[in-house]
mmCIF file of C-alpha atoms in Angstrom:
data_model
loop_
_atom_site.group_PDB
_atom_site.id
_atom_site.type_symbol
_atom_site.label_atom_id
_atom_site.label_comp_id
_atom_site.label_asym_id
_atom_site.label_seq_id
_atom_site.Cartn_x
_atom_site.Cartn_y
_atom_site.Cartn_z
ATOM 1 C CA UNK I 80 7.178 -18.379 -22.127
ATOM 2 C CA UNK I 81 10.634 -19.717 -20.629
ATOM 3 C CA UNK I 82 12.248 -18.297 -17.567
ATOM 4 C CA UNK I 83 15.547 -17.178 -18.136
ATOM 5 C CA UNK I 84 18.681 -17.885 -15.537
ATOM 6 C CA UNK I 85 18.453 -14.742 -14.171
ATOM 7 C CA UNK I 86 14.888 -14.870 -13.504
ATOM 8 C CA UNK I 87 15.037 -18.124 -12.007
ATOM 9 C CA UNK I 88 17.874 -16.705 -9.719
ATOM 10 C CA UNK I 89 15.769 -14.018 -8.758
ATOM 11 C CA UNK I 90 13.218 -16.036 -7.468
ATOM 12 C CA UNK I 91 15.102 -18.728 -5.482
ATOM 13 C CA UNK I 92 16.315 -15.135 -4.043
ATOM 14 C CA UNK I 93 12.867 -14.396 -3.304
ATOM 15 C CA UNK I 94 11.723 -17.455 -1.754
ATOM 16 C CA UNK I 95 14.665 -17.152 0.539
ATOM 17 C CA UNK I 96 13.834 -13.944 1.781
ATOM 18 C CA UNK I 97 10.340 -15.315 2.393
ATOM 19 C CA UNK I 98 11.861 -18.375 4.141
ATOM 20 C CA UNK I 99 13.663 -15.537 6.028
ATOM 21 C CA UNK I 100 10.741 -13.410 7.025
ATOM 22 C CA UNK I 101 8.910 -16.801 8.347
ATOM 23 C CA UNK I 102 11.851 -17.135 10.864
ATOM 24 C CA UNK I 103 11.168 -13.533 12.229
ATOM 25 C CA UNK I 104 13.720 -11.652 10.230
ATOM 26 C CA UNK I 105 11.609 -7.843 9.322
ATOM 27 C CA UNK I 106 13.980 -6.776 6.805
ATOM 28 C CA UNK I 107 13.664 -9.976 4.991
ATOM 29 C CA UNK I 108 9.819 -9.313 5.173
ATOM 30 C CA UNK I 109 10.501 -5.825 4.129
ATOM 31 C CA UNK I 110 12.546 -6.912 0.831
ATOM 32 C CA UNK I 111 9.992 -9.201 -0.078
ATOM 33 C CA UNK I 112 7.086 -6.812 0.394
ATOM 34 C CA UNK I 113 9.298 -3.992 -1.810
ATOM 35 C CA UNK I 114 10.559 -6.176 -4.290
ATOM 36 C CA UNK I 115 6.984 -7.496 -4.697
ATOM 37 C CA UNK I 116 5.404 -4.083 -5.361
ATOM 38 C CA UNK I 117 4.768 -4.174 -8.774
ATOM 39 C CA UNK I 118 3.772 -7.659 -8.847
ATOM 40 C CA UNK I 119 0.895 -6.863 -6.441
ATOM 41 C CA UNK I 120 -0.276 -3.838 -8.406
ATOM 42 C CA UNK I 121 -0.024 -5.866 -11.642
ATOM 43 C CA UNK I 122 -2.354 -8.682 -9.935
ATOM 44 C CA UNK I 123 -4.600 -6.442 -8.317
ATOM 45 C CA UNK I 124 -4.895 -4.005 -11.812
ATOM 46 C CA UNK I 125 -5.657 -7.041 -13.434
ATOM 47 C CA UNK I 126 -8.137 -8.365 -11.412
ATOM 48 C CA UNK I 127 -10.292 -5.002 -10.520
ATOM 49 C CA UNK I 128 -9.752 -4.517 -14.632
ATOM 50 C CA UNK I 129 -8.724 -1.045 -14.392
ATOM 51 C CA UNK I 130 -5.199 0.940 -13.607
ATOM 52 C CA UNK I 131 -5.114 1.556 -9.978
ATOM 53 C CA UNK I 132 -3.082 4.156 -7.545
ATOM 54 C CA UNK I 133 -1.210 3.567 -4.585
ATOM 55 C CA UNK I 134 -2.700 6.791 -2.877
ATOM 56 C CA UNK I 135 -6.378 6.455 -3.723
ATOM 57 C CA UNK I 136 -7.368 3.025 -4.451
ATOM 58 C CA UNK I 137 -8.318 0.480 -1.172
ATOM 59 C CA UNK I 138 -7.745 -2.498 -3.789
ATOM 60 C CA UNK I 139 -3.566 -2.390 -3.532
ATOM 61 C CA UNK I 140 -4.259 -2.362 0.162
ATOM 62 C CA UNK I 141 -6.365 -5.188 0.436
ATOM 63 C CA UNK I 142 -3.677 -6.924 -1.897
ATOM 64 C CA UNK I 143 -0.868 -5.642 -0.083
ATOM 65 C CA UNK I 144 -1.965 -7.241 3.590
ATOM 66 C CA UNK I 145 -2.705 -10.402 1.286
ATOM 67 C CA UNK I 146 0.762 -10.678 0.116
ATOM 68 C CA UNK I 147 1.966 -10.096 3.700
ATOM 69 C CA UNK I 148 -0.754 -12.864 4.720
ATOM 70 C CA UNK I 149 0.831 -15.156 1.756
ATOM 71 C CA UNK I 150 4.568 -14.737 3.192
ATOM 72 C CA UNK I 151 3.107 -16.080 6.724
ATOM 73 C CA UNK I 152 1.242 -19.080 5.019
ATOM 74 C CA UNK I 153 3.707 -19.869 2.040
ATOM 75 C CA UNK I 154 5.058 -23.481 2.434
ATOM 76 C CA UNK I 155 8.488 -24.007 0.788
ATOM 77 C CA UNK I 156 8.538 -27.433 -1.164
ATOM 78 C CA UNK I 157 4.934 -27.387 -2.110
ATOM 79 C CA UNK I 158 5.279 -27.550 -5.592
ATOM 80 C CA UNK I 159 4.418 -24.174 -6.111
ATOM 81 C CA UNK I 160 6.420 -20.657 -6.360
ATOM 82 C CA UNK I 161 5.759 -18.155 -3.583
ATOM 83 C CA UNK I 162 4.877 -15.749 -6.695
ATOM 84 C CA UNK I 163 2.047 -18.238 -7.558
ATOM 85 C CA UNK I 164 0.812 -18.996 -4.133
ATOM 86 C CA UNK I 165 0.808 -14.969 -3.617
ATOM 87 C CA UNK I 166 -1.268 -14.740 -6.543
ATOM 88 C CA UNK I 167 -3.418 -16.855 -5.611
ATOM 89 C CA UNK I 168 -3.953 -15.592 -2.281
ATOM 90 C CA UNK I 169 -4.186 -11.909 -3.593
ATOM 91 C CA UNK I 170 -6.866 -12.783 -5.455
ATOM 92 C CA UNK I 171 -8.901 -14.359 -2.834
ATOM 93 C CA UNK I 172 -8.740 -11.434 -0.812
ATOM 94 C CA UNK I 173 -9.823 -9.279 -3.312
ATOM 95 C CA UNK I 174 -13.039 -11.517 -4.117
ATOM 96 C CA UNK I 175 -13.776 -11.012 -0.322
ATOM 97 C CA UNK I 176 -13.319 -7.136 -0.798
ATOM 98 C CA UNK I 177 -15.665 -6.950 -3.661
ATOM 99 C CA UNK I 178 -18.445 -8.676 -2.190
#
């Protein structure tokens, strides 16, 4: 699947927000968390193999905390996108949760 120019610009903007969040900008962190809510739900649901509800599924809380952790640990210029890195962190935290 080829990314469109708009998608690439959105990814670049997201990574810029991540960098700002790492520098202590709480509004940038909030933007990343809000903008990534659907992504978090999709990754968690895929791993849980069922539809998850924000109001009553702990898997989403675990995934949300993992995204926050990914913001802190992401290294720009490492050769991977933030979303790819976040996906790995979310999956690892969910594996730990299911154990």
